mmCIF file of C-alpha atoms and ligand atoms in Angstrom:
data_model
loop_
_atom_site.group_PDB
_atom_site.id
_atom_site.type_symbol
_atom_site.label_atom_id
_atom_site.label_comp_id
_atom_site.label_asym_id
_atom_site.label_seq_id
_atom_site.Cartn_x
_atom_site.Cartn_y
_atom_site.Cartn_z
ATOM 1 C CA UNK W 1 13.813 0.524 53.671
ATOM 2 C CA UNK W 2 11.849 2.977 52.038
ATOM 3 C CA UNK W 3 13.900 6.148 50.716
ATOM 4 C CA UNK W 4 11.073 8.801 51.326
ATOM 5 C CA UNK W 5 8.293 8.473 53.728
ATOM 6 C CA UNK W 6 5.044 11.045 54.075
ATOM 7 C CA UNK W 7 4.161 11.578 57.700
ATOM 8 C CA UNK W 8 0.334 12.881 56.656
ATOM 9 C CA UNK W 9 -2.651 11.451 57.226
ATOM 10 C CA UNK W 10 -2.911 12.380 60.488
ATOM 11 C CA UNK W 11 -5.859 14.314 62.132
ATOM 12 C CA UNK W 12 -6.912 18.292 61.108
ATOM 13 C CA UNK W 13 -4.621 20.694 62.272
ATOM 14 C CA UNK W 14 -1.606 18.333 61.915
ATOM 15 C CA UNK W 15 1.318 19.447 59.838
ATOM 16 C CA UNK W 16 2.311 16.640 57.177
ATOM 17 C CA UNK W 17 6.089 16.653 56.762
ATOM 18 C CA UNK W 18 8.313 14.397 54.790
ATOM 19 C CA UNK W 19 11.016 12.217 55.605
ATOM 20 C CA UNK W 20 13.758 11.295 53.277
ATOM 21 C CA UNK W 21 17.545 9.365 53.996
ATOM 22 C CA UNK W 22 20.222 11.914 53.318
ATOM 23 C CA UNK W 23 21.439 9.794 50.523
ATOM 24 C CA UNK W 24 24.630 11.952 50.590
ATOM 25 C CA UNK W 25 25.941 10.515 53.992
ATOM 26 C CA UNK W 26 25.687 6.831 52.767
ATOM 27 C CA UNK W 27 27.524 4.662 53.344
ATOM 28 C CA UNK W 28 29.033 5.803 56.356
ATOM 29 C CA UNK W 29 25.793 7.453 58.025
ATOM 30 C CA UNK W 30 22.270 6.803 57.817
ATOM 31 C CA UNK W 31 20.392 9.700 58.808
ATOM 32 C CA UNK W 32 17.254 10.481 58.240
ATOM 33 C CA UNK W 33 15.617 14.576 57.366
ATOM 34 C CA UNK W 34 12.084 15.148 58.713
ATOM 35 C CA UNK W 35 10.787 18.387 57.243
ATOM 36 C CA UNK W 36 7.796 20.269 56.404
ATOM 37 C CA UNK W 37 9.925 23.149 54.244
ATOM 38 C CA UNK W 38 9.099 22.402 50.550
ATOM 39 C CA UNK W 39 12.622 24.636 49.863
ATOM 40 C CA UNK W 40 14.356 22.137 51.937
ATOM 41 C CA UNK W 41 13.131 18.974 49.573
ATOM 42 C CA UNK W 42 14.133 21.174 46.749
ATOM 43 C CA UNK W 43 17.531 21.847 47.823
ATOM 44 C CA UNK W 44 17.913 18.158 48.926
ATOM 45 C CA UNK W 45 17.217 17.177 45.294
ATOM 46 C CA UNK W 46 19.727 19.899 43.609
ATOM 47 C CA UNK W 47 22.349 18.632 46.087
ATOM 48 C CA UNK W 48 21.169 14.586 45.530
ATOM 49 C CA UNK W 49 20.440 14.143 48.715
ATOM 50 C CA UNK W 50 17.436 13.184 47.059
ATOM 51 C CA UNK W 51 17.958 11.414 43.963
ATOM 52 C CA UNK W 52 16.517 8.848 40.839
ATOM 53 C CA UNK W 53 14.422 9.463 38.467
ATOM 54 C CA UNK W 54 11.293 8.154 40.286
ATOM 55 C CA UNK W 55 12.481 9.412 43.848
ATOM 56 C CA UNK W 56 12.758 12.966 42.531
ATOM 57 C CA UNK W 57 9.257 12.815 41.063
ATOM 58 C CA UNK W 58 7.909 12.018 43.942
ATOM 59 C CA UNK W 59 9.598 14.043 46.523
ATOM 60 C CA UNK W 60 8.489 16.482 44.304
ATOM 61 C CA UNK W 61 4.660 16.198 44.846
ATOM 62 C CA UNK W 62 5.215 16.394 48.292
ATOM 63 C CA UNK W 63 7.411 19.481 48.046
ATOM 64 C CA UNK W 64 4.424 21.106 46.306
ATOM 65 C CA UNK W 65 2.202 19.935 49.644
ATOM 66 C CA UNK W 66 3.969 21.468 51.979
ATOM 67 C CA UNK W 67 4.252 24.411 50.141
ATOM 68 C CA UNK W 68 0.482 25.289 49.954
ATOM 69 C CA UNK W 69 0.526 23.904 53.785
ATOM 70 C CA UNK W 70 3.257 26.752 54.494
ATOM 71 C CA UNK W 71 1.019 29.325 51.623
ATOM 72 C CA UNK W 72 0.840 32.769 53.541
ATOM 73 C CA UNK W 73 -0.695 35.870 52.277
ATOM 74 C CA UNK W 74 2.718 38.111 51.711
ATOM 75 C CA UNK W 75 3.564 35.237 49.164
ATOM 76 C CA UNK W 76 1.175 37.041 47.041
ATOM 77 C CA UNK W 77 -1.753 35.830 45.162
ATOM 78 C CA UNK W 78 -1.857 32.160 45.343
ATOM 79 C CA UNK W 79 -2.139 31.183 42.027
ATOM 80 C CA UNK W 80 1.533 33.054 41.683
ATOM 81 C CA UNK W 81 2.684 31.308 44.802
ATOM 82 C CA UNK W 82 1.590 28.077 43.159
ATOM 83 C CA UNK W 83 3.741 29.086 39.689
ATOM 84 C CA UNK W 84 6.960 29.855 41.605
ATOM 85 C CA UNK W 85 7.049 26.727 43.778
ATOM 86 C CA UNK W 86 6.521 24.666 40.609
ATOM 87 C CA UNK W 87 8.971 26.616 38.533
ATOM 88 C CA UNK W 88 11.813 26.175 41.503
ATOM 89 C CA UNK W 89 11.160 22.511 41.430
ATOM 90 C CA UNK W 90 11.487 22.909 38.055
ATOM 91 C CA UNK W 91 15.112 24.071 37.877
ATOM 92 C CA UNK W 92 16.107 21.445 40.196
ATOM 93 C CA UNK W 93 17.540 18.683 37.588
ATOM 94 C CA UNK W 94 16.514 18.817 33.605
ATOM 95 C CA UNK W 95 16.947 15.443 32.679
ATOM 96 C CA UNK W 96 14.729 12.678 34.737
ATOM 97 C CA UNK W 97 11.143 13.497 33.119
ATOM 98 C CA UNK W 98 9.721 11.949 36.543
ATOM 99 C CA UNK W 99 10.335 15.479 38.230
ATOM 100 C CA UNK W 100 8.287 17.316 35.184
ATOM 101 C CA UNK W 101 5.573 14.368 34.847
ATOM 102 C CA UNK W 102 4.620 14.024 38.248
ATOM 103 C CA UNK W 103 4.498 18.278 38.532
ATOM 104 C CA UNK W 104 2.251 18.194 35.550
ATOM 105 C CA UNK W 105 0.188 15.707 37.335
ATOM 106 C CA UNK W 106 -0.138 17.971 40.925
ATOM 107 C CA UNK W 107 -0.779 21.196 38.350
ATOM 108 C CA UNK W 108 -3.692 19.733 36.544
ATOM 109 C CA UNK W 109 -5.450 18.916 39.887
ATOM 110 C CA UNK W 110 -4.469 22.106 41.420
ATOM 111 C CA UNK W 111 -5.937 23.641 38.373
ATOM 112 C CA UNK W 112 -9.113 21.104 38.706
ATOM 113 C CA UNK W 113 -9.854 22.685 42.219
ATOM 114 C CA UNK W 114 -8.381 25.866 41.888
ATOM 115 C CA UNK W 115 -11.474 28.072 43.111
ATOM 116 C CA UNK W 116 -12.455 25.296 46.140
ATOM 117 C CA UNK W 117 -10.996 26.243 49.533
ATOM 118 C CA UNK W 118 -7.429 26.272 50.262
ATOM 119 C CA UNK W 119 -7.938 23.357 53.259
ATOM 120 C CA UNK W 120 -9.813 21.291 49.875
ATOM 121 C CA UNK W 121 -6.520 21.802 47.517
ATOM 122 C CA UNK W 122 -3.902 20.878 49.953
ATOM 123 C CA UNK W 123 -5.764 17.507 50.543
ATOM 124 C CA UNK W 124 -6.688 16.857 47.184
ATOM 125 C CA UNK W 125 -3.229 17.641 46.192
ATOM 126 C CA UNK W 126 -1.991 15.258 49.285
ATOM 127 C CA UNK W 127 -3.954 12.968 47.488
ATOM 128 C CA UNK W 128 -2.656 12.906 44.399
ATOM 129 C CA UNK W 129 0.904 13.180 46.245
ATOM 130 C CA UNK W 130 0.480 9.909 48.004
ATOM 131 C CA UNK W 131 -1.053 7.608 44.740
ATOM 132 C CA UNK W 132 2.062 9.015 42.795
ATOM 133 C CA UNK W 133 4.224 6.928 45.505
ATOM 134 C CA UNK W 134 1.670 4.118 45.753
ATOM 135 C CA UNK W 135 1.869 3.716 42.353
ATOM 136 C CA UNK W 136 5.804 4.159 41.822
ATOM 137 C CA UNK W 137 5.781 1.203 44.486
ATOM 138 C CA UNK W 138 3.424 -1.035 42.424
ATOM 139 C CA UNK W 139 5.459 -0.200 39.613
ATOM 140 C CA UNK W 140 8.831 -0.839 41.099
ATOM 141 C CA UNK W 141 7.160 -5.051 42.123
ATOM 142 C CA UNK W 142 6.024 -5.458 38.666
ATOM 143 C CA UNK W 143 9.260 -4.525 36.957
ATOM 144 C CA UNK W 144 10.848 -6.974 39.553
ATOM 145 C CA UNK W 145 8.542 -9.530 38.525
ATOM 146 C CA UNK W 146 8.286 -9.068 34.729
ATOM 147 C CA UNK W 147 12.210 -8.555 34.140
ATOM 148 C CA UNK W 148 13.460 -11.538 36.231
ATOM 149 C CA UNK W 149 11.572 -13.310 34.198
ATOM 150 C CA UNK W 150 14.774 -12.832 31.647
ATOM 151 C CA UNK W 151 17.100 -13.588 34.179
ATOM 152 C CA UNK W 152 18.951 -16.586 33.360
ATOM 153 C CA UNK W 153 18.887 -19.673 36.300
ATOM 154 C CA UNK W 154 22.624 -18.742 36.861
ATOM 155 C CA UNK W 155 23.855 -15.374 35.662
ATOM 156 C CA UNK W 156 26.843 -12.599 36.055
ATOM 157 C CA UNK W 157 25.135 -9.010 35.594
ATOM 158 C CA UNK W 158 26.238 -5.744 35.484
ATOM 159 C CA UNK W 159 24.774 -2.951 37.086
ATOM 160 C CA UNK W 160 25.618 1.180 36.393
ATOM 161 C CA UNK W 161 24.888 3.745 39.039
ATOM 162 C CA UNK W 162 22.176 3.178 41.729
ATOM 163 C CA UNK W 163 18.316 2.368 40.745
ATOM 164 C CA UNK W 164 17.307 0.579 44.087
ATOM 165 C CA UNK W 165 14.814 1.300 46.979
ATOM 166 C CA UNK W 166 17.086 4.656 47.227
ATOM 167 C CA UNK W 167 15.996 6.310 44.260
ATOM 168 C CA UNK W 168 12.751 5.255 43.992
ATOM 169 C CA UNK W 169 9.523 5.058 46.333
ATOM 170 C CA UNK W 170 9.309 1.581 46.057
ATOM 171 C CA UNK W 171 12.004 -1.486 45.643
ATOM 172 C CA UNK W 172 13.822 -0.372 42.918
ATOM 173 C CA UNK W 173 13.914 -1.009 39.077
ATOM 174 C CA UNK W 174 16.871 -2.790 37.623
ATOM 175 C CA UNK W 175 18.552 -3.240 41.030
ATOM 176 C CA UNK W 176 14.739 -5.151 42.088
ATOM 177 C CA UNK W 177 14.692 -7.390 38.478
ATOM 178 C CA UNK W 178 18.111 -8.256 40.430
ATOM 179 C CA UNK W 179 16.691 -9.029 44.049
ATOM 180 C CA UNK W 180 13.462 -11.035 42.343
ATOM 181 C CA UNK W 181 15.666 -12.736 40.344
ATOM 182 C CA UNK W 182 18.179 -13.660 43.541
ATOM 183 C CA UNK W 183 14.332 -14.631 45.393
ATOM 184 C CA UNK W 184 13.139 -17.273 42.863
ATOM 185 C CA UNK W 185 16.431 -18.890 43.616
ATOM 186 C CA UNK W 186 18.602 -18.068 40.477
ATOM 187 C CA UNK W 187 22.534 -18.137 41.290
ATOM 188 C CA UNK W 188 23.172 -14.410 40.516
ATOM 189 C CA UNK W 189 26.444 -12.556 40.740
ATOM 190 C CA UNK W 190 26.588 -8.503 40.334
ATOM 191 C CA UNK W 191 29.383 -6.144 39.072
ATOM 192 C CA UNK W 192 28.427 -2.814 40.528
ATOM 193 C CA UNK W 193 30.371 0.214 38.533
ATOM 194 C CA UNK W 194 31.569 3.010 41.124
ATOM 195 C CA UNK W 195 29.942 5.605 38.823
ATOM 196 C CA UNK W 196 32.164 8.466 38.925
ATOM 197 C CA UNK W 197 31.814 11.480 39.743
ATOM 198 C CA UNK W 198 29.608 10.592 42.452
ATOM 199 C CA UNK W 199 29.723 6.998 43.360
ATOM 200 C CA UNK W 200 26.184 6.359 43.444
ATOM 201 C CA UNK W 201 27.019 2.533 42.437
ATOM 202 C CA UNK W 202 30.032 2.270 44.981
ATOM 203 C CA UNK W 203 28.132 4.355 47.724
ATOM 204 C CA UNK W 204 24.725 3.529 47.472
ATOM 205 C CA UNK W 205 24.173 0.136 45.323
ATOM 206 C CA UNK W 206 26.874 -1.484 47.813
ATOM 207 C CA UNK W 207 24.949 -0.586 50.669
ATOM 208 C CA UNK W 208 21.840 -1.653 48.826
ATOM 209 C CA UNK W 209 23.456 -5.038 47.843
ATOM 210 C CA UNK W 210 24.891 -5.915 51.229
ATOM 211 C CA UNK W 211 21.539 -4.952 52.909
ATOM 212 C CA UNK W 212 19.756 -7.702 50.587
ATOM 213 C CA UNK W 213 22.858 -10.418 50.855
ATOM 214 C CA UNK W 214 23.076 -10.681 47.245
ATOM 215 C CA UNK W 215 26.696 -11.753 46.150
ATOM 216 C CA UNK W 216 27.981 -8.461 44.436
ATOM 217 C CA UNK W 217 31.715 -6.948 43.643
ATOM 218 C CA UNK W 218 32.949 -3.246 43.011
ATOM 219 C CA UNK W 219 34.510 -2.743 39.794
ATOM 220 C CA UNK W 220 35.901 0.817 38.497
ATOM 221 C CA UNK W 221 33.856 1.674 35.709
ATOM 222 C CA UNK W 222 36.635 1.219 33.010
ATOM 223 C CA UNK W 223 36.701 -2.579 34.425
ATOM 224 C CA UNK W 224 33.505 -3.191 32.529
ATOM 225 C CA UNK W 225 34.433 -3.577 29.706
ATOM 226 C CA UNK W 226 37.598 -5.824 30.517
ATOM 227 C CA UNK W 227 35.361 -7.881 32.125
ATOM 228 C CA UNK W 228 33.304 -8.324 29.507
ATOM 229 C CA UNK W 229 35.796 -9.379 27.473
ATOM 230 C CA UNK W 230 37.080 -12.011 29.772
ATOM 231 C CA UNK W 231 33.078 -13.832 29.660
ATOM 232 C CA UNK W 232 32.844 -12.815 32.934
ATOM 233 C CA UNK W 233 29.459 -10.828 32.128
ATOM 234 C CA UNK W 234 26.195 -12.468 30.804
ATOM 235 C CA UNK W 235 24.154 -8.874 31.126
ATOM 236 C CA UNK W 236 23.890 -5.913 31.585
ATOM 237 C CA UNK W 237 21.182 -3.887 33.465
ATOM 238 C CA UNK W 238 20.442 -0.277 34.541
ATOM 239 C CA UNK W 239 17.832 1.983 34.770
ATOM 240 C CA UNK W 240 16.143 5.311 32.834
ATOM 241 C CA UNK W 241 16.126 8.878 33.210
ATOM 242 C CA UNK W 242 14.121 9.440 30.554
ATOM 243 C CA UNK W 243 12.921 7.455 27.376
ATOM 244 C CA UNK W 244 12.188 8.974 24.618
ATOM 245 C CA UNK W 245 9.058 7.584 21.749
ATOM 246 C CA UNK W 246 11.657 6.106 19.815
ATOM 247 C CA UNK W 247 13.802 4.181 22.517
ATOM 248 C CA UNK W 248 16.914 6.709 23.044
ATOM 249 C CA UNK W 249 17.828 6.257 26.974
ATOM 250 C CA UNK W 250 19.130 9.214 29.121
ATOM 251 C CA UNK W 251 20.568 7.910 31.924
ATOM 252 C CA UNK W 252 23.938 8.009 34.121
ATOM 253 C CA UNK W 253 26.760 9.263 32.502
ATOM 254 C CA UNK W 254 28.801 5.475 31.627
ATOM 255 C CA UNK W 255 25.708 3.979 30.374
ATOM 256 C CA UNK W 256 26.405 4.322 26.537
ATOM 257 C CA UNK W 257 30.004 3.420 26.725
ATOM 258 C CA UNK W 258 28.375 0.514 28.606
ATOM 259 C CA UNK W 259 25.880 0.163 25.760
ATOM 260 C CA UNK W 260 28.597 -0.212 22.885
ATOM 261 C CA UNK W 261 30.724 -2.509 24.890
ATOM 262 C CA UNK W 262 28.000 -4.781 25.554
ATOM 263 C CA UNK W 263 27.058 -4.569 21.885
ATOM 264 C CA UNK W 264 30.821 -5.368 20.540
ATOM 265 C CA UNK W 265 30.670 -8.597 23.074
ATOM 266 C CA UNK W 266 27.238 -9.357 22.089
ATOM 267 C CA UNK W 267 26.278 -9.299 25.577
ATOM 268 C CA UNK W 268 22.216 -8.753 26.748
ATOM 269 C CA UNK W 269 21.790 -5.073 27.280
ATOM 270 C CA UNK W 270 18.300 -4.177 29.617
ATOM 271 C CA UNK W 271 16.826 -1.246 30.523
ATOM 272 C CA UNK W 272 14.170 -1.118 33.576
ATOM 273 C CA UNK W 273 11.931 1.864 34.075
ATOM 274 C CA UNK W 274 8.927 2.566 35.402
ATOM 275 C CA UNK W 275 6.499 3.966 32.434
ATOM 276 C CA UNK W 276 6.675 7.280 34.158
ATOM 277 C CA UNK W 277 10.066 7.100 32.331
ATOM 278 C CA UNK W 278 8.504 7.576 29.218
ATOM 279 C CA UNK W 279 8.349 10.849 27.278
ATOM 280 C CA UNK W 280 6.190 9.947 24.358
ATOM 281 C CA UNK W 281 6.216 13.939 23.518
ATOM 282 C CA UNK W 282 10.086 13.496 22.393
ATOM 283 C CA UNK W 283 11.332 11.150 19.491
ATOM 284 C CA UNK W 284 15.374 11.361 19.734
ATOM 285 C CA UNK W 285 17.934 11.472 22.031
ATOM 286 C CA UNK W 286 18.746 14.959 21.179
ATOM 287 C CA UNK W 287 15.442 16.644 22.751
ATOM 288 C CA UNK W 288 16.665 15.190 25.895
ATOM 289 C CA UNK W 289 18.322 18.039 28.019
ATOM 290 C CA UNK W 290 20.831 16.952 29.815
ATOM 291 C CA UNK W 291 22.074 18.636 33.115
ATOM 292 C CA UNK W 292 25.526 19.030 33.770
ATOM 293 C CA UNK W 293 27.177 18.671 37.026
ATOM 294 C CA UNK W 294 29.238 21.141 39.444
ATOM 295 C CA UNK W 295 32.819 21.093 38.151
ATOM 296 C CA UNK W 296 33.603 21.427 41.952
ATOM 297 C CA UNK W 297 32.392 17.403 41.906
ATOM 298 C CA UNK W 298 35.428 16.458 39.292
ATOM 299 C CA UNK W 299 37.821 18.145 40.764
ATOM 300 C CA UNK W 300 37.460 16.953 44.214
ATOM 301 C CA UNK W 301 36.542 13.800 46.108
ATOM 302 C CA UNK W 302 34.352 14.581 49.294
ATOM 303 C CA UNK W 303 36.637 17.904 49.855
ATOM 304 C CA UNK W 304 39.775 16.723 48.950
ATOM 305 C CA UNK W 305 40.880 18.358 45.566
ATOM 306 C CA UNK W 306 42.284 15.768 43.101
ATOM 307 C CA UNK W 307 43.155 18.244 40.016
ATOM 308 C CA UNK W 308 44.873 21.214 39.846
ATOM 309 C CA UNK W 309 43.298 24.633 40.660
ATOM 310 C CA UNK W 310 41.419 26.242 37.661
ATOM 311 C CA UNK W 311 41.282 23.301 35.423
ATOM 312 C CA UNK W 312 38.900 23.268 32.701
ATOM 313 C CA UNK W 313 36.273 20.595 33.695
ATOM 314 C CA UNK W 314 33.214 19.108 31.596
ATOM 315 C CA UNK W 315 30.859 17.248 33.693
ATOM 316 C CA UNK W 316 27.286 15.713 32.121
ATOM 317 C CA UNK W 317 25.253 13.601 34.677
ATOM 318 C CA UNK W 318 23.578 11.630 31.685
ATOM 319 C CA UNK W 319 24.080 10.676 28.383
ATOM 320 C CA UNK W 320 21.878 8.937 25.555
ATOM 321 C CA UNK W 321 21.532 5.584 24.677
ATOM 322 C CA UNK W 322 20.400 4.928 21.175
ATOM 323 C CA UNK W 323 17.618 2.002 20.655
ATOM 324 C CA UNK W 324 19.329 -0.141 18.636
ATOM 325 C CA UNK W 325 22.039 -1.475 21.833
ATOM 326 C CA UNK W 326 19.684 -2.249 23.561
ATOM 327 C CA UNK W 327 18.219 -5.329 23.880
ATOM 328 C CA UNK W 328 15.109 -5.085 25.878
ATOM 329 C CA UNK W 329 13.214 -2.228 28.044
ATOM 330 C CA UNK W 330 11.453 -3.613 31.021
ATOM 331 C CA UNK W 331 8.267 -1.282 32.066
ATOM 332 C CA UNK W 332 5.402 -2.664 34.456
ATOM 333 C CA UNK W 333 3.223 -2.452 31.614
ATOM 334 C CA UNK W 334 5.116 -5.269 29.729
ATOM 335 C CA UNK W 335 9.020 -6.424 28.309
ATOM 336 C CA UNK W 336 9.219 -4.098 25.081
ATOM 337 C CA UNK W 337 11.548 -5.281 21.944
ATOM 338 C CA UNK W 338 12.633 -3.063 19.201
ATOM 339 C CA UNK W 339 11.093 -1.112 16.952
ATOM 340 C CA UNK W 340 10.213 0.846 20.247
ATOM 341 C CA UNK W 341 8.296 3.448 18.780
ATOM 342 C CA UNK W 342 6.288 0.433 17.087
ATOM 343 C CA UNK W 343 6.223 -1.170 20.909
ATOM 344 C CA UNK W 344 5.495 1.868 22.503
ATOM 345 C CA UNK W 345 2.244 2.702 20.756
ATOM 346 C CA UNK W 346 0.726 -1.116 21.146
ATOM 347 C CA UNK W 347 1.516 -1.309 24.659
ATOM 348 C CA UNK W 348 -0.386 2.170 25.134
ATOM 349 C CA UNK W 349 -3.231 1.024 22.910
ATOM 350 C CA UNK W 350 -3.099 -2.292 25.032
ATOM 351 C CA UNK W 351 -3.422 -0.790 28.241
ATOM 352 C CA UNK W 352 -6.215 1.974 27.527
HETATM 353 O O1 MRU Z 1 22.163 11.614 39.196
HETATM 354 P P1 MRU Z 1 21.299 10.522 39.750
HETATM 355 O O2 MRU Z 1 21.965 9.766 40.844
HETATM 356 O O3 MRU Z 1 19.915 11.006 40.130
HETATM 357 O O4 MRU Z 1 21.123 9.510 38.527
HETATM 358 C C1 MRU Z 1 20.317 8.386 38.693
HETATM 359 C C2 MRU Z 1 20.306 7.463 37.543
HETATM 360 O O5 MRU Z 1 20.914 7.709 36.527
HETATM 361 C C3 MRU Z 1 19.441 6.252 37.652
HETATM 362 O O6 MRU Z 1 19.955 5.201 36.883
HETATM 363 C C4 MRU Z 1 18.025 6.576 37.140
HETATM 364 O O7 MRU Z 1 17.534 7.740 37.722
HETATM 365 C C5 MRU Z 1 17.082 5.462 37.390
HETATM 366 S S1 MRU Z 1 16.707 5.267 39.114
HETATM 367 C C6 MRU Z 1 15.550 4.039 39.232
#
C-alpha cells in the first residue's frame, strides 16, 4: 500500500494529479482522493487526511506541481503566485520540518529555472517532486534494515502513534524496523498506544499491523507504563517530527512521558527517522514550534461531545524529547549513539 501516489508521467497535455488514502476514514473506509487542486492537498494535510512527517513533505512537492499546472494569469505575476502557494503550505502544520525541507528543496529549483518557460519549471519541479518520494522510499528500506538490526531474536515493543506506509511515501520508519524485524524471523510482539486525541495508533497502526499479520495489542496510552512495569516491554520505538543538532525529538504528544517511563524501567528507547528529520539549523528542543490542535478534537470523539460545553481545553500535537532518554536514533545514513550533536556532524562528514 502506498499512502500517496503521483499519476504524472504521462504524455504532453496530460494533467498529473495526485492520489492520497483519506487517512481520516480508516479504519472503517478506505477511500482513496484523486486530485489535481494543490488547495485540496493542502487542506487534506491541515485536516490529517494527509499526515507524518515524511508524508506531509512530500504531498507537499506535489501540491506545489499542480499549482504551477493550474498557474493562470489573474493569479498575478508568477513569481507571487509561486510565494503564496508556498506560504499556504507553509501554515499547514509547524512542527514536522519534512513540510519546510522538502519546500525549500522545490524553491531552490524553481528559483534555478525561474526565467526558462513555464512548461520547463513544472517538469523540472515534477522532477524534483518525484526523487523526494523515491528517495523517502529508499529511506524508509534502509531504516528497516539498519534498525532491526537491534531488534532482539524475541522481543515485546512498544510503538506511539502511527509511522507506517501511511505517513510516509515508502514502508514506514519505526513501524518498518518492526515489519523487517518480524521478516528475518524474530518472534516480535507490539503494544500499539491509541494516541489520543486522534487515534492515529488505534486507527491507523492497527490497520497497518493487521494488514502485515504481525502479532500486535491495543493498549490505552496510560497502560504503557503499567506495562512496563510488569516486564512486559523490552523497547520502545517511535518515530520523529523533527530532530534537532543536539538530539531533542518533537514528536506525538505521549512520546516524552513514554521517554521517562522507559528511562525509570531502564527499558531501550529508539527513535527512527528518515534524515530529512533532521534540522541541523536548531540545537534545543525549545526552537521547535510546536502546533497545537483544534480544541474541538478534545472535546469530542468523531462528533460526539465528551466534555462539557465551553471548557477550557489545551491541546499540543507534539512534544520534545530530550537526548539523554533516548537510547539510539535510527537514520538510513547509520544507528547514531549519544553525544548526538558529536554523531550528527561525523555521520554528515561521513557521507559527503
Ligand atoms: O499528527 P501526526 O499524525 O502527523 O503525527 C505523526 C507523528 O507524530 C509521527 O510519529 C511522525 O510524524 C513520524 S511518521 C514516520
Amino acid at each position: 500500500m502506498r499512502s500517496l501516489e503521483w499519476i504524472g508521467k504521462s504524455p504532453t497535455g496530460f494533467r498529473k494529479k495526485l492520489r492520497f488514502i483519506d487517512q481520516t476514514k480508516l479504519p472503517l473506509e478506505e477511500i482513496y482522493i484523486t486530485t489535481d487542486n494543490y488547495s485540496e492537498i493542502e487542506n487534506a494535510i491541515r485536516r490529517l487526511s494527509i499526515r507524518g512527517a515524511p508524508a506531509i513533505g512530500i504531498a507537499a512537492a506535489y501540491a506545489i506541481v499542480l499549482a504551477i499546472q493550474n498557474y493562470q494569469k489573474d493569479f498575478g505575476s508568477f513569481e507571487d503566485y509561486f510565494r503564496h502557494v508556498i506560504n499556504s503550505l507553509k501554515s499547514t502544520r509547524p512542527t514536522a520540518i519534512n513540510l519546510f525541507w522538502a519546500i525549500e528543496r522545490m524553491t531552490s529549483v524553481f528559483n534555478s529555472c525561474i526565467n526558462n518557460s513555464i512548461e520547463d519549471i513544472l517538469f523540472k519541479l515534477e522532477e524534483e517532486a518525484i526523487k523526494i518520494h523515491d528517495e523517502d522510499i529508499r529511506m524508509c528500506s534502509a531504516i528497516g534494515i539498519k534498525g532491526s538490526s537491534l531488534i532482539p531474536d524475541k522481543a515485546n515493543v512498544l510503538t506511539h502513534c502511527n509511522t507506517g506506509a501511511l505517513a510516509t511515501g515508502g514502508d514506514g520508519t519505526a513501524f518498518n524496523v518492526i515489519v523487517q524485524a518480524v521478516k528475518q524471523g524474530k518472534k516480535i510482539k507490539v503494544y500499539v498506544d491509541e494516541t489520543r486525541p486522534l487515534l492515529q495508533g488505534a486507527r491507523l497502526t492497527m490497520w497497518e499491523m493487521k494488514k502485515q499479520g504481525i502479532d500486535a495489542t491495543l493498549i490505552t496510552d496510560s497502560t504503557a507504563t503499567f506495562l512496563m512495569q510488569q516486564n512486559k516491554v523490552d523497547f520502545v520505538i517511535v518515530g520523529a517530527d523533527r530532530i534537532s543538532s543536539e538530539g531533542f525529538v518533537a514528536n506525538k504528544i505521549g512520546t516524552y512521558s513514554l521517554a521517562v517511563s522507559a528511562y525509570h524501567h531502564r527499558i531501550p528507547f529508539y527513535i527512527a527517522a528518515p534524515s530529512s528529520t533532521i534540522d541541523m539549523k536548531i540545537k534545543s528542543g525549545s526552537e521547535i514550534i510546536i502546533e497545537t490542535r483544534d480544541p474541538l478534537e478534545l472535546v469530542e470523539i468523531f462528533g460526539k461531545r465528551t466534555a462539557p460545553l465551553d471548557v477550557d481545553v489545551y491541546s499540543p500535537a507534539f512534544d520534545v524529547t530530550p537526548p539523554e532518554l533516548i537510547t539510539a536514533i535510527i537514520t538510513d545514513r547509520s544507528v547514531l549513539y549519544p553525544p548526538y550533536s558529536a554523531s550528527f556532524h561525523q555521520m554528515y562528514a561521513s557521507n559527503k
